[in-house]
Amino acid sequence: MTEYRHIYYALSVGFLLIAPLCLAETSLHRSTSSSKESASADALANEHIDTIEVDAGLTLSQLVEITLEKYPDRLINEGLAAEAEALHVRSDSWLAGSTQLALTYNDDKITNNRGYQEGNVEMEFTPWNWGQREAAQNIADHAQISAEKQSVALKLEVARLVREALWDMALAENRFQQAKYALDISAQLLEKVRRRVELGDLARADLLLADSEHLHNRSLYTQAEAELMHSRKSYANLTRTNHVPDNYREQLSPIDIILPDHPLLEAINSIIARKQSTIEWAKNTDTINQPKINVGATISHDPMGSGNSQTTGIGVVIPFGHSTYDAPEIAAAHLELNRALSQREHIIRHLEKTLHEAEHALEISRSEIAIGNELKQIAETHLKMTETSFSAGEINLLDLLKIQARSLEAMRNAKEQEVKLQRNIAFYNQAVGVQP
């Protein structure tokens, strides 16, 4: 029994000594083929591709127009324009309502049947009330202005979406390129470590560490690529095109406050003006109690009397006491006006907040880009020095990887701050209402 214990102990010790070597050999074999598999793995990551074509002849303004032509809310603008046209047609009419024609015929066949006959024709007109046509013209004019202002506001909203889509894609592209650069660096380092392990300069544990770092970078690369494809798809879904302007950077607007002619303010002010004219229209309009004029003629035949007779007449219907019935419609018009006034207050607060955030983001970007460029220069120099030290055997691989990670992060941040600065300029212009 004791002999079996000794044999078991010897086998256990041998396994513990041989296992790391076998594991290292397996890792060595995997890392040797990793460079061969890297290209195929990267190719697999590129199977789902949303292509984007850079169009040197396309400008940001043209892109906004292209997007606006296919944007769903354009149908609302078309409806507003058609409504304004219909209101103008009504205000240009000579009458406030439709004309009615009434025809009647009477005889005595079912009573005494003496041959009496009577025919009557009557036309009824609805004239404008005093001041009613002017109210109709005002509401038509304000409706047309409101349709135009809301069209401009919609264009600004589309410009916001286009700006966001473009700069989201630019950020994703930058992060993808940085991930690709980090992957290339880790691949080169892995190859160096593999050769030095083969030569016996480094321990096989270093190969495991380098291989693990490379796999981590491949994962980040795949994720960055996926985000890039998502941003491209979002852009194409919004604009309905895969063409991108060659240059869509913007000049910073000198406007530093929310001006009264901001498209969103002009749009809501036009809506308020229309609501106010709607109140005047409600005070002067009542389709049920509208005054009416009727003109008629009667032809009768009475064989027992004077024979045939013809008469004409005119009548006026003047309603009174209808203020009680008009009050709900007038109150509803006041309610709509108050809602528009409330909406304007919300828009003003939103614009003030958006402008403040845009100013703050711009200040931070300007500060961060200066710091980021300095850190980038230091990181590049430090990384070269560290790689030289590692090649000379002065530092170990773990220290190299730590410094490499910090250096790549500094380079990545510097590149990203440059993109964010241009993005924040575009967002600032959006906040003050500048159309591309």
mmCIF file of C-alpha atoms in Angstrom, residues 133-418:
data_model
loop_
_atom_site.group_PDB
_atom_site.id
_atom_site.type_symbol
_atom_site.label_atom_id
_atom_site.label_comp_id
_atom_site.label_asym_id
_atom_site.label_seq_id
_atom_site.Cartn_x
_atom_site.Cartn_y
_atom_site.Cartn_z
ATOM 1 C CA ARG A 133 -64.929 87.951 -43.891
ATOM 2 C CA GLU A 134 -62.012 89.921 -42.495
ATOM 3 C CA ALA A 135 -61.622 87.279 -39.789
ATOM 4 C CA ALA A 136 -61.644 84.578 -42.467
ATOM 5 C CA GLN A 137 -58.950 86.396 -44.439
ATOM 6 C CA ASN A 138 -56.824 86.798 -41.287
ATOM 7 C CA ILE A 139 -57.012 83.138 -40.400
ATOM 8 C CA ALA A 140 -56.105 82.200 -43.997
ATOM 9 C CA ASP A 141 -53.105 84.555 -44.005
ATOM 10 C CA HIS A 142 -51.869 83.267 -40.629
ATOM 11 C CA ALA A 143 -52.368 79.684 -41.759
ATOM 12 C CA GLN A 144 -50.175 80.283 -44.800
ATOM 13 C CA ILE A 145 -47.464 81.977 -42.714
ATOM 14 C CA SER A 146 -47.647 79.174 -40.150
ATOM 15 C CA ALA A 147 -47.241 76.540 -42.868
ATOM 16 C CA GLU A 148 -44.146 78.323 -44.205
ATOM 17 C CA LYS A 149 -42.577 78.789 -40.752
ATOM 18 C CA GLN A 150 -43.243 75.208 -39.732
ATOM 19 C CA SER A 151 -41.622 74.060 -42.959
ATOM 20 C CA VAL A 152 -38.467 75.971 -42.001
ATOM 21 C CA ALA A 153 -38.624 74.532 -38.478
ATOM 22 C CA LEU A 154 -38.941 71.014 -39.880
ATOM 23 C CA LYS A 155 -35.875 71.593 -42.044
ATOM 24 C CA LEU A 156 -33.932 72.603 -38.920
ATOM 25 C CA GLU A 157 -35.105 69.448 -37.151
ATOM 26 C CA VAL A 158 -33.972 67.326 -40.103
ATOM 27 C CA ALA A 159 -30.641 69.177 -40.032
ATOM 28 C CA ARG A 160 -30.264 68.177 -36.365
ATOM 29 C CA LEU A 161 -30.851 64.527 -37.170
ATOM 30 C CA VAL A 162 -28.430 64.639 -40.111
ATOM 31 C CA ARG A 163 -25.743 66.351 -38.024
ATOM 32 C CA GLU A 164 -26.085 63.772 -35.269
ATOM 33 C CA ALA A 165 -25.983 60.875 -37.729
ATOM 34 C CA LEU A 166 -22.903 62.216 -39.514
ATOM 35 C CA TRP A 167 -20.888 62.847 -36.357
ATOM 36 C CA ASP A 168 -21.977 59.595 -34.712
ATOM 37 C CA MET A 169 -20.629 57.852 -37.786
ATOM 38 C CA ALA A 170 -17.429 59.925 -37.654
ATOM 39 C CA LEU A 171 -16.872 58.976 -34.010
ATOM 40 C CA ALA A 172 -17.535 55.316 -34.760
ATOM 41 C CA GLU A 173 -15.118 55.439 -37.686
ATOM 42 C CA ASN A 174 -12.427 57.005 -35.497
ATOM 43 C CA ARG A 175 -12.891 54.394 -32.771
ATOM 44 C CA PHE A 176 -12.779 51.632 -35.362
ATOM 45 C CA GLN A 177 -9.497 52.919 -36.788
ATOM 46 C CA GLN A 178 -8.003 53.197 -33.314
ATOM 47 C CA ALA A 179 -9.121 49.657 -32.490
ATOM 48 C CA LYS A 180 -7.560 48.468 -35.729
ATOM 49 C CA TYR A 181 -4.302 50.231 -34.845
ATOM 50 C CA ALA A 182 -4.273 48.646 -31.371
ATOM 51 C CA LEU A 183 -4.903 45.229 -32.944
ATOM 52 C CA ASP A 184 -1.964 45.696 -35.317
ATOM 53 C CA ILE A 185 0.291 46.719 -32.425
ATOM 54 C CA SER A 186 -0.701 43.677 -30.373
ATOM 55 C CA ALA A 187 -0.213 41.388 -33.393
ATOM 56 C CA GLN A 188 3.307 42.725 -33.926
ATOM 57 C CA LEU A 189 4.107 42.330 -30.233
ATOM 58 C CA LEU A 190 2.732 38.788 -30.207
ATOM 59 C CA GLU A 191 4.992 37.853 -33.110
ATOM 60 C CA LYS A 192 8.035 39.349 -31.350
ATOM 61 C CA VAL A 193 7.246 37.494 -28.130
ATOM 62 C CA ARG A 194 6.703 34.247 -30.001
ATOM 63 C CA ARG A 195 10.132 34.487 -31.654
ATOM 64 C CA ARG A 196 11.851 35.334 -28.389
ATOM 65 C CA VAL A 197 10.139 32.426 -26.646
ATOM 66 C CA GLU A 198 11.380 30.139 -29.390
ATOM 67 C CA LEU A 199 14.888 31.531 -28.842
ATOM 68 C CA GLY A 200 14.572 31.075 -25.084
ATOM 69 C CA ASP A 201 14.821 34.798 -24.239
ATOM 70 C CA LEU A 202 11.348 34.912 -22.679
ATOM 71 C CA ALA A 203 9.315 32.556 -20.585
ATOM 72 C CA ARG A 204 6.374 30.791 -22.165
ATOM 73 C CA ALA A 205 4.084 32.530 -19.681
ATOM 74 C CA ASP A 206 4.850 35.781 -21.529
ATOM 75 C CA LEU A 207 3.504 34.199 -24.682
ATOM 76 C CA LEU A 208 0.230 33.444 -22.926
ATOM 77 C CA LEU A 209 0.047 37.048 -21.735
ATOM 78 C CA ALA A 210 0.750 38.486 -25.201
ATOM 79 C CA ASP A 211 -1.738 36.112 -26.801
ATOM 80 C CA SER A 212 -4.413 37.067 -24.275
ATOM 81 C CA GLU A 213 -3.836 40.770 -24.948
ATOM 82 C CA HIS A 214 -4.107 40.206 -28.689
ATOM 83 C CA LEU A 215 -7.377 38.307 -28.329
ATOM 84 C CA HIS A 216 -8.729 41.119 -26.170
ATOM 85 C CA ASN A 217 -7.847 43.658 -28.872
ATOM 86 C CA ARG A 218 -9.501 41.485 -31.510
ATOM 87 C CA SER A 219 -12.666 41.514 -29.445
ATOM 88 C CA LEU A 220 -12.534 45.311 -29.150
ATOM 89 C CA TYR A 221 -11.903 45.560 -32.875
ATOM 90 C CA THR A 222 -14.979 43.453 -33.645
ATOM 91 C CA GLN A 223 -17.130 45.528 -31.317
ATOM 92 C CA ALA A 224 -15.861 48.780 -32.843
ATOM 93 C CA GLU A 225 -16.626 47.473 -36.304
ATOM 94 C CA ALA A 226 -20.147 46.530 -35.267
ATOM 95 C CA GLU A 227 -20.750 50.026 -33.880
ATOM 96 C CA LEU A 228 -19.459 51.518 -37.118
ATOM 97 C CA MET A 229 -21.854 49.406 -39.173
ATOM 98 C CA HIS A 230 -24.733 50.348 -36.881
ATOM 99 C CA SER A 231 -23.955 54.052 -37.303
ATOM 100 C CA ARG A 232 -23.790 53.638 -41.080
ATOM 101 C CA LYS A 233 -27.108 51.836 -41.105
ATOM 102 C CA SER A 234 -28.696 54.556 -38.963
ATOM 103 C CA TYR A 235 -27.361 57.204 -41.338
ATOM 104 C CA ALA A 236 -28.672 55.416 -44.421
ATOM 105 C CA ASN A 237 -32.023 54.789 -42.736
ATOM 106 C CA LEU A 238 -32.408 58.493 -41.998
ATOM 107 C CA THR A 239 -31.109 60.005 -45.224
ATOM 108 C CA ARG A 240 -32.209 57.159 -47.548
ATOM 109 C CA THR A 241 -28.815 57.352 -49.257
ATOM 110 C CA ASN A 242 -25.357 55.872 -48.731
ATOM 111 C CA HIS A 243 -23.536 58.952 -50.026
ATOM 112 C CA VAL A 244 -21.672 61.139 -47.540
ATOM 113 C CA PRO A 245 -20.247 64.634 -48.129
ATOM 114 C CA ASP A 246 -16.481 64.737 -48.438
ATOM 115 C CA ASN A 247 -16.373 67.610 -45.963
ATOM 116 C CA TYR A 248 -19.192 68.466 -43.595
ATOM 117 C CA ARG A 249 -17.276 70.514 -41.044
ATOM 118 C CA GLU A 250 -18.935 73.803 -40.134
ATOM 119 C CA GLN A 251 -17.780 77.264 -39.187
ATOM 120 C CA LEU A 252 -18.776 78.313 -35.674
ATOM 121 C CA SER A 253 -21.668 80.770 -35.748
ATOM 122 C CA PRO A 254 -21.033 84.185 -34.113
ATOM 123 C CA ILE A 255 -24.559 84.123 -32.630
ATOM 124 C CA ASP A 256 -24.371 83.703 -28.847
ATOM 125 C CA ILE A 257 -28.034 84.077 -27.818
ATOM 126 C CA ILE A 258 -31.408 82.712 -28.843
ATOM 127 C CA LEU A 259 -32.667 85.313 -31.301
ATOM 128 C CA PRO A 260 -36.377 86.024 -31.894
ATOM 129 C CA ASP A 261 -36.016 84.821 -35.490
ATOM 130 C CA HIS A 262 -34.950 81.353 -34.393
ATOM 131 C CA PRO A 263 -36.880 78.954 -36.666
ATOM 132 C CA LEU A 264 -38.514 77.144 -33.752
ATOM 133 C CA LEU A 265 -39.656 80.417 -32.166
ATOM 134 C CA GLU A 266 -40.955 81.764 -35.460
ATOM 135 C CA ALA A 267 -42.870 78.541 -35.997
ATOM 136 C CA ILE A 268 -44.573 78.597 -32.600
ATOM 137 C CA ASN A 269 -45.263 82.342 -32.877
ATOM 138 C CA SER A 270 -47.008 81.766 -36.198
ATOM 139 C CA ILE A 271 -49.114 79.062 -34.569
ATOM 140 C CA ILE A 272 -50.047 81.454 -31.742
ATOM 141 C CA ALA A 273 -51.027 84.156 -34.262
ATOM 142 C CA ARG A 274 -53.236 81.667 -36.035
ATOM 143 C CA LYS A 275 -54.870 80.588 -32.756
ATOM 144 C CA GLN A 276 -55.616 84.231 -31.966
ATOM 145 C CA SER A 277 -57.262 84.744 -35.344
ATOM 146 C CA THR A 278 -59.235 81.548 -34.726
ATOM 147 C CA ILE A 279 -60.777 83.173 -31.642
ATOM 148 C CA GLU A 280 -62.001 86.110 -33.717
ATOM 149 C CA TRP A 281 -63.375 83.697 -36.266
ATOM 150 C CA ALA A 282 -65.242 81.775 -33.546
ATOM 151 C CA LYS A 283 -66.797 85.006 -32.256
ATOM 152 C CA ASN A 284 -68.154 85.906 -35.688
ATOM 153 C CA THR A 285 -69.135 82.504 -37.001
ATOM 154 C CA ASP A 286 -71.994 80.180 -36.189
ATOM 155 C CA THR A 287 -73.153 77.865 -38.944
ATOM 156 C CA ILE A 288 -76.445 77.197 -37.177
ATOM 157 C CA ASN A 289 -77.337 80.762 -36.154
ATOM 158 C CA GLN A 290 -75.812 82.469 -39.199
ATOM 159 C CA PRO A 291 -78.068 85.163 -40.737
ATOM 160 C CA LYS A 292 -79.618 84.099 -44.038
ATOM 161 C CA ILE A 293 -81.381 85.730 -46.991
ATOM 162 C CA ASN A 294 -83.935 83.873 -49.059
ATOM 163 C CA VAL A 295 -85.510 84.839 -52.367
ATOM 164 C CA GLY A 296 -88.469 82.950 -53.809
ATOM 165 C CA ALA A 297 -91.245 82.879 -56.398
ATOM 166 C CA THR A 298 -94.640 81.169 -56.360
ATOM 167 C CA ILE A 299 -96.893 80.206 -59.290
ATOM 168 C CA SER A 300 -100.467 79.059 -58.522
ATOM 169 C CA HIS A 301 -103.497 77.965 -60.590
ATOM 170 C CA ASP A 302 -106.981 78.214 -59.026
ATOM 171 C CA PRO A 303 -109.788 77.312 -61.470
ATOM 172 C CA MET A 304 -112.425 78.409 -58.969
ATOM 173 C CA GLY A 305 -110.852 81.808 -58.431
ATOM 174 C CA SER A 306 -108.869 84.267 -60.478
ATOM 175 C CA GLY A 307 -106.982 81.640 -62.531
ATOM 176 C CA ASN A 308 -103.222 81.817 -62.624
ATOM 177 C CA SER A 309 -101.207 84.049 -60.268
ATOM 178 C CA GLN A 310 -97.478 84.706 -59.801
ATOM 179 C CA THR A 311 -95.817 86.151 -56.702
ATOM 180 C CA THR A 312 -92.233 86.840 -55.619
ATOM 181 C CA GLY A 313 -90.763 87.497 -52.217
ATOM 182 C CA ILE A 314 -87.612 88.087 -50.215
ATOM 183 C CA GLY A 315 -86.914 87.206 -46.605
ATOM 184 C CA VAL A 316 -84.211 87.674 -43.977
ATOM 185 C CA VAL A 317 -83.481 85.337 -41.085
ATOM 186 C CA ILE A 318 -81.784 87.157 -38.208
ATOM 187 C CA PRO A 319 -80.888 84.923 -35.235
ATOM 188 C CA PHE A 320 -80.599 86.314 -31.726
ATOM 189 C CA GLY A 321 -79.800 84.982 -28.298
ATOM 190 C CA HIS A 322 -77.171 82.591 -29.644
ATOM 191 C CA SER A 323 -74.231 83.771 -27.492
ATOM 192 C CA THR A 324 -74.875 80.924 -25.077
ATOM 193 C CA TYR A 325 -74.388 78.425 -27.887
ATOM 194 C CA ASP A 326 -71.259 80.177 -29.236
ATOM 195 C CA ALA A 327 -69.502 80.218 -25.841
ATOM 196 C CA PRO A 328 -68.183 76.612 -25.913
ATOM 197 C CA GLU A 329 -66.577 77.103 -29.339
ATOM 198 C CA ILE A 330 -64.971 80.368 -28.251
ATOM 199 C CA ALA A 331 -63.731 78.745 -25.032
ATOM 200 C CA ALA A 332 -62.241 75.873 -27.036
ATOM 201 C CA ALA A 333 -60.386 78.396 -29.234
ATOM 202 C CA HIS A 334 -59.019 80.097 -26.108
ATOM 203 C CA LEU A 335 -57.886 76.707 -24.802
ATOM 204 C CA GLU A 336 -55.952 76.022 -28.000
ATOM 205 C CA LEU A 337 -54.327 79.445 -27.740
ATOM 206 C CA ASN A 338 -53.250 78.802 -24.156
ATOM 207 C CA ARG A 339 -51.771 75.467 -25.173
ATOM 208 C CA ALA A 340 -49.736 77.181 -27.867
ATOM 209 C CA LEU A 341 -48.543 79.824 -25.403
ATOM 210 C CA SER A 342 -47.534 77.081 -22.985
ATOM 211 C CA GLN A 343 -45.696 75.265 -25.750
ATOM 212 C CA ARG A 344 -43.764 78.433 -26.576
ATOM 213 C CA GLU A 345 -42.592 78.724 -22.967
ATOM 214 C CA HIS A 346 -41.360 75.129 -23.076
ATOM 215 C CA ILE A 347 -39.555 75.760 -26.372
ATOM 216 C CA ILE A 348 -37.825 78.871 -24.995
ATOM 217 C CA ARG A 349 -36.616 76.983 -21.932
ATOM 218 C CA HIS A 350 -35.466 74.063 -24.057
ATOM 219 C CA LEU A 351 -33.533 76.352 -26.417
ATOM 220 C CA GLU A 352 -31.856 78.167 -23.527
ATOM 221 C CA LYS A 353 -30.828 74.858 -21.963
ATOM 222 C CA THR A 354 -29.603 73.450 -25.269
ATOM 223 C CA LEU A 355 -27.515 76.550 -25.985
ATOM 224 C CA HIS A 356 -25.944 76.433 -22.524
ATOM 225 C CA GLU A 357 -25.049 72.755 -22.949
ATOM 226 C CA ALA A 358 -23.621 73.433 -26.426
ATOM 227 C CA GLU A 359 -21.463 76.282 -25.099
ATOM 228 C CA HIS A 360 -20.234 74.149 -22.229
ATOM 229 C CA ALA A 361 -19.440 71.177 -24.466
ATOM 230 C CA LEU A 362 -17.530 73.452 -26.836
ATOM 231 C CA GLU A 363 -15.443 74.885 -24.002
ATOM 232 C CA ILE A 364 -14.638 71.419 -22.684
ATOM 233 C CA SER A 365 -13.656 70.180 -26.150
ATOM 234 C CA ARG A 366 -11.284 73.093 -26.693
ATOM 235 C CA SER A 367 -9.653 72.445 -23.342
ATOM 236 C CA GLU A 368 -9.531 68.678 -23.774
ATOM 237 C CA ILE A 369 -8.051 68.801 -27.260
ATOM 238 C CA ALA A 370 -5.074 70.839 -26.055
ATOM 239 C CA ILE A 371 -4.436 68.450 -23.158
ATOM 240 C CA GLY A 372 -5.059 65.430 -25.366
ATOM 241 C CA ASN A 373 -2.485 66.493 -27.955
ATOM 242 C CA GLU A 374 0.169 66.937 -25.269
ATOM 243 C CA LEU A 375 -0.639 63.557 -23.765
ATOM 244 C CA LYS A 376 -0.520 62.009 -27.224
ATOM 245 C CA GLN A 377 3.002 63.292 -27.872
ATOM 246 C CA ILE A 378 4.169 62.064 -24.471
ATOM 247 C CA ALA A 379 2.461 58.704 -25.009
ATOM 248 C CA GLU A 380 4.047 58.151 -28.424
ATOM 249 C CA THR A 381 7.522 58.958 -27.074
ATOM 250 C CA HIS A 382 7.006 56.841 -23.973
ATOM 251 C CA LEU A 383 5.732 53.898 -26.012
ATOM 252 C CA LYS A 384 8.781 53.947 -28.310
ATOM 253 C CA MET A 385 11.119 54.113 -25.313
ATOM 254 C CA THR A 386 9.312 51.241 -23.610
ATOM 255 C CA GLU A 387 9.390 49.061 -26.722
ATOM 256 C CA THR A 388 13.128 49.677 -27.001
ATOM 257 C CA SER A 389 13.597 48.813 -23.343
ATOM 258 C CA PHE A 390 11.595 45.616 -23.749
ATOM 259 C CA SER A 391 13.620 44.593 -26.798
ATOM 260 C CA ALA A 392 16.781 45.151 -24.742
ATOM 261 C CA GLY A 393 15.388 43.075 -21.876
ATOM 262 C CA GLU A 394 15.307 46.001 -19.446
ATOM 263 C CA ILE A 395 11.600 45.643 -18.566
ATOM 264 C CA ASN A 396 9.218 42.717 -18.544
ATOM 265 C CA LEU A 397 6.238 42.152 -20.797
ATOM 266 C CA LEU A 398 3.655 43.044 -18.171
ATOM 267 C CA ASP A 399 5.111 46.520 -17.719
ATOM 268 C CA LEU A 400 5.211 46.960 -21.487
ATOM 269 C CA LEU A 401 1.556 46.040 -21.824
ATOM 270 C CA LYS A 402 0.543 48.459 -19.085
ATOM 271 C CA ILE A 403 2.409 51.336 -20.691
ATOM 272 C CA GLN A 404 1.157 50.331 -24.128
ATOM 273 C CA ALA A 405 -2.456 50.367 -22.940
ATOM 274 C CA ARG A 406 -2.084 53.839 -21.401
ATOM 275 C CA SER A 407 -0.316 55.141 -24.507
ATOM 276 C CA LEU A 408 -2.939 53.793 -26.891
ATOM 277 C CA GLU A 409 -5.682 55.240 -24.714
ATOM 278 C CA ALA A 410 -4.000 58.668 -24.842
ATOM 279 C CA MET A 411 -3.694 58.475 -28.651
ATOM 280 C CA ARG A 412 -7.289 57.319 -28.938
ATOM 281 C CA ASN A 413 -8.513 60.166 -26.740
ATOM 282 C CA ALA A 414 -6.578 62.811 -28.713
ATOM 283 C CA LYS A 415 -8.074 61.630 -32.001
ATOM 284 C CA GLU A 416 -11.553 61.472 -30.500
ATOM 285 C CA GLN A 417 -11.357 64.990 -29.073
ATOM 286 C CA GLU A 418 -10.632 66.353 -32.546
#
